[in-house]
Amino acid sequence: MMTTDPGGRSASERPTTYIRFDGWLGHVENAFNLFAAFSILALMLLAVAQVLGRFFFNTPIPGFIDITEQAMAIFAFAGIAYCQRVGGHIRMEIVLGKLTGRSLYICEMIGVIIIAFTVALLVWGSWYHFDRSWSMGDSTIDIRLPTWPSKLIIPVALSLLLLRLLMQVYGYARLVADPSRRPVAVPVIEDVEEHAKHEIEEAFGEETVEGDAK
């Protein structure tokens, strides 16, 4: 599954404001996803330094476990909205794959609404834990690393996911109103060839795919 090209049947039918906000939100999601990727790379390099330091110099990095625990929140949550945008989350399509038109979009919209409601509750709960950590000055046991930064990334990343879900609710709602419209910025069920094509577009841009087709 991937998101479709953000266009409509004609210039007059394109939801311009929606597309612009989708583009702005996409840039933020890309930045968060890149941040998650760099956190994984940094943690891998830290692990290498930990092994080499322990093996050659018998001096492990102080607080390695504390740092790893705090970094997990970054790469676990920072890219979650990006994954939702590109339709990368695992989901069951046994029933949805047999639906078409308005019935498919209604089911998709209901599913996204349920997910958005759940994420909203998670935002509230994770913000509460961050606020408690900030107020109490909570820290790790080993090197006294403050825990509030890692707890802050969770409600922020989930809030970004909530925005993406609300956009997709609107995207499906316009398809429910008129199933003949072209899907804009919502995940759609694709075959293998379309999925591969959109993965290339996501990685290298549409111009590369068009150039290869020519």
Short mmCIF file of C-alpha atoms in Angstrom, two decimals:
data_model
loop_
_atom_site.label_atom_id
_atom_site.label_comp_id
_atom_site.label_asym_id
_atom_site.label_seq_id
_atom_site.Cartn_x
_atom_site.Cartn_y
_atom_site.Cartn_z
CA MET A 1 0.00 0.00 0.00
CA MET A 2 1.11 3.51 -0.79
CA THR A 3 -0.46 6.93 -1.02
CA THR A 4 -1.59 8.05 -4.44
CA ASP A 5 -0.37 10.99 -6.43
CA PRO A 6 -1.98 14.09 -4.83
CA GLY A 7 -4.07 15.19 -7.80
CA GLY A 8 -7.71 15.29 -8.87
CA ARG A 9 -9.58 14.72 -12.10
CA SER A 10 -9.30 18.39 -13.03
CA ALA A 11 -7.81 21.59 -11.64
CA SER A 12 -11.20 22.77 -10.41
CA GLU A 13 -11.79 19.53 -8.46
CA ARG A 14 -8.47 19.46 -6.65
CA PRO A 15 -8.75 20.27 -2.92
CA THR A 16 -5.95 22.83 -3.03
CA THR A 17 -5.83 23.67 0.68
CA TYR A 18 -5.92 20.01 1.60
CA ILE A 19 -3.08 19.20 -0.81
CA ARG A 20 -0.97 22.09 0.46
CA PHE A 21 -1.42 21.05 4.09
CA ASP A 22 -0.64 17.47 3.12
CA GLY A 23 2.61 18.68 1.56
CA TRP A 24 3.53 20.74 4.63
CA LEU A 25 2.70 17.88 6.96
CA GLY A 26 4.67 15.52 4.73
CA HIS A 27 7.82 17.65 5.16
CA VAL A 28 7.44 17.49 8.94
CA GLU A 29 6.88 13.72 8.80
CA ASN A 30 9.95 13.29 6.62
CA ALA A 31 12.02 15.27 9.12
CA PHE A 32 10.78 13.15 12.01
CA ASN A 33 11.47 9.97 10.05
CA LEU A 34 14.98 11.17 9.24
CA PHE A 35 15.50 11.97 12.92
CA ALA A 36 14.45 8.41 13.78
CA ALA A 37 16.85 7.00 11.19
CA PHE A 38 19.77 9.05 12.52
CA SER A 39 18.96 7.95 16.08
CA ILE A 40 19.22 4.32 14.98
CA LEU A 41 22.54 5.03 13.25
CA ALA A 42 23.87 6.87 16.31
CA LEU A 43 22.82 4.02 18.58
CA MET A 44 24.51 1.48 16.31
CA LEU A 45 27.76 3.47 16.38
CA LEU A 46 27.48 3.78 20.14
CA ALA A 47 27.04 0.01 20.40
CA VAL A 48 30.17 -0.52 18.29
CA ALA A 49 32.11 1.86 20.53
CA GLN A 50 30.75 0.00 23.56
CA VAL A 51 31.95 -3.38 22.25
CA LEU A 52 35.35 -2.08 21.14
CA GLY A 53 35.90 -0.19 24.37
CA ARG A 54 35.02 -3.20 26.48
CA PHE A 55 37.09 -5.62 24.36
CA PHE A 56 40.29 -3.60 23.84
CA PHE A 57 40.38 -1.23 26.81
CA ASN A 58 38.02 -2.87 29.32
CA THR A 59 36.26 0.49 29.62
CA PRO A 60 32.59 0.33 28.62
CA ILE A 61 30.69 3.52 27.86
CA PRO A 62 29.09 4.83 31.07
CA GLY A 63 25.29 4.74 30.96
CA PHE A 64 25.09 2.79 27.71
CA ILE A 65 21.93 1.00 28.80
CA ASP A 66 20.35 4.27 29.99
CA ILE A 67 21.09 5.96 26.67
CA THR A 68 19.73 2.99 24.74
CA GLU A 69 16.51 2.96 26.74
CA GLN A 70 15.90 6.66 26.12
CA ALA A 71 16.79 6.46 22.42
CA MET A 72 14.26 3.67 21.85
CA ALA A 73 11.41 6.17 22.17
CA ILE A 74 12.85 8.18 19.28
CA PHE A 75 13.14 5.48 16.63
CA ALA A 76 9.98 3.71 17.83
CA PHE A 77 7.67 6.74 17.56
CA ALA A 78 9.30 9.47 15.45
CA GLY A 79 8.57 7.73 12.14
CA ILE A 80 5.06 6.52 12.95
CA ALA A 81 3.24 9.33 11.11
CA TYR A 82 5.44 8.88 8.03
CA CYS A 83 4.62 5.17 8.04
CA GLN A 84 0.91 5.95 8.19
CA ARG A 85 1.22 8.35 5.27
CA VAL A 86 2.84 5.80 2.99
CA GLY A 87 0.54 2.99 4.16
CA GLY A 88 3.40 1.03 5.68
CA HIS A 89 1.63 -0.25 8.78
CA ILE A 90 0.59 -3.90 8.79
CA ARG A 91 -3.16 -4.30 8.36
CA MET A 92 -5.64 -6.97 7.31
CA GLU A 93 -7.11 -6.55 3.82
CA ILE A 94 -8.93 -9.88 3.44
CA VAL A 95 -12.31 -8.12 3.61
CA LEU A 96 -11.30 -4.69 2.33
CA GLY A 97 -9.67 -6.22 -0.72
CA LYS A 98 -13.06 -7.49 -1.85
CA LEU A 99 -14.78 -4.10 -1.50
CA THR A 100 -14.88 -1.32 -4.05
CA GLY A 101 -16.28 2.16 -4.40
CA ARG A 102 -18.25 3.83 -1.63
CA SER A 103 -18.43 0.71 0.57
CA LEU A 104 -14.64 0.47 0.62
CA TYR A 105 -14.17 4.14 1.48
CA ILE A 106 -16.79 3.99 4.24
CA CYS A 107 -15.02 1.05 5.88
CA GLU A 108 -11.65 2.76 5.50
CA MET A 109 -12.99 5.99 7.02
CA ILE A 110 -14.56 4.18 9.99
CA GLY A 111 -11.29 2.36 10.65
CA VAL A 112 -9.27 5.58 10.54
CA ILE A 113 -11.75 7.33 12.87
CA ILE A 114 -11.38 4.53 15.42
CA ILE A 115 -7.59 4.71 15.17
CA ALA A 116 -7.66 8.52 15.52
CA PHE A 117 -9.78 8.26 18.66
CA THR A 118 -7.35 5.73 20.14
CA VAL A 119 -4.33 7.87 19.25
CA ALA A 120 -5.99 10.92 20.84
CA LEU A 121 -6.28 8.98 24.11
CA LEU A 122 -2.63 7.94 23.82
CA VAL A 123 -1.59 11.57 23.28
CA TRP A 124 -3.39 12.56 26.47
CA GLY A 125 -1.90 9.69 28.48
CA SER A 126 1.66 10.13 27.19
CA TRP A 127 1.54 13.89 27.83
CA TYR A 128 0.51 13.14 31.42
CA HIS A 129 3.55 10.89 31.88
CA PHE A 130 5.82 13.53 30.36
CA ASP A 131 4.41 16.22 32.65
CA ARG A 132 4.92 14.01 35.68
CA SER A 133 8.50 13.24 34.64
CA TRP A 134 9.20 16.96 34.10
CA SER A 135 7.67 17.96 37.45
CA MET A 136 9.41 15.25 39.46
CA GLY A 137 12.77 15.64 37.73
CA ASP A 138 12.79 11.91 36.95
CA SER A 139 16.09 10.45 35.75
CA THR A 140 17.73 7.11 34.96
CA ILE A 141 19.39 5.07 37.68
CA ASP A 142 22.91 4.78 36.28
CA ILE A 143 24.04 8.19 34.99
CA ARG A 144 21.01 10.24 36.13
CA LEU A 145 19.95 10.99 32.54
CA PRO A 146 16.70 13.03 32.51
CA THR A 147 13.81 10.97 31.15
CA TRP A 148 11.54 13.84 30.10
CA PRO A 149 13.04 14.30 26.60
CA SER A 150 12.26 10.72 25.60
CA LYS A 151 8.81 10.98 27.17
CA LEU A 152 8.15 14.25 25.34
CA ILE A 153 8.86 12.74 21.91
CA ILE A 154 5.98 10.30 22.34
CA PRO A 155 3.05 12.78 22.62
CA VAL A 156 4.65 14.98 19.95
CA ALA A 157 5.02 12.10 17.49
CA LEU A 158 1.53 10.82 18.28
CA SER A 159 0.11 14.31 17.76
CA LEU A 160 1.71 14.32 14.32
CA LEU A 161 0.14 10.94 13.65
CA LEU A 162 -3.23 12.31 14.81
CA LEU A 163 -3.00 15.14 12.29
CA ARG A 164 -2.25 12.64 9.53
CA LEU A 165 -5.21 10.48 10.57
CA LEU A 166 -7.58 13.47 10.62
CA MET A 167 -6.39 14.38 7.13
CA GLN A 168 -7.10 10.85 5.97
CA VAL A 169 -10.57 10.98 7.50
CA TYR A 170 -11.27 14.02 5.34
CA GLY A 171 -9.69 12.30 2.34
CA TYR A 172 -11.95 9.29 2.70
CA ALA A 173 -14.99 11.48 3.41
CA ARG A 174 -14.64 13.24 0.06
CA LEU A 175 -14.42 9.83 -1.61
CA VAL A 176 -17.55 8.67 0.18
CA ALA A 177 -19.33 11.77 -1.12
CA ASP A 178 -18.11 11.09 -4.66
CA PRO A 179 -16.41 7.70 -5.25
CA SER A 180 -15.44 8.75 -8.80
CA ARG A 181 -12.89 11.21 -7.44
CA ARG A 182 -9.26 10.26 -7.46
CA PRO A 183 -7.94 9.39 -3.96
CA VAL A 184 -5.78 12.17 -2.54
CA ALA A 185 -3.22 11.50 0.23
CA VAL A 186 -4.92 8.35 1.53
CA PRO A 187 -3.63 4.76 1.50
CA VAL A 188 -5.14 2.63 -1.26
CA ILE A 189 -4.96 -1.10 -1.95
CA GLU A 190 -2.55 -1.77 -4.82
CA ASP A 191 -1.20 -4.68 -6.77
CA VAL A 192 2.49 -5.59 -6.74
CA GLU A 193 3.45 -3.48 -9.76
CA GLU A 194 1.73 -0.32 -8.50
CA HIS A 195 3.23 -0.82 -5.05
CA ALA A 196 6.75 -1.12 -6.50
CA LYS A 197 6.21 1.95 -8.69
CA HIS A 198 5.10 4.10 -5.77
CA GLU A 199 8.01 2.90 -3.65
CA ILE A 200 10.36 4.13 -6.40
CA GLU A 201 8.50 7.43 -6.57
CA GLU A 202 8.75 7.82 -2.81
CA ALA A 203 12.50 7.16 -2.86
CA PHE A 204 13.62 8.93 -6.04
CA GLY A 205 10.75 11.15 -7.15
CA GLU A 206 8.20 10.89 -9.91
CA GLU A 207 10.51 12.33 -12.58
CA THR A 208 12.79 9.30 -12.33
CA VAL A 209 9.89 6.89 -12.87
CA GLU A 210 8.54 8.91 -15.80
CA GLY A 211 12.01 9.06 -17.37
CA ASP A 212 12.40 5.29 -17.13
CA ALA A 213 8.96 4.79 -18.68
CA LYS A 214 9.96 6.88 -21.68
#
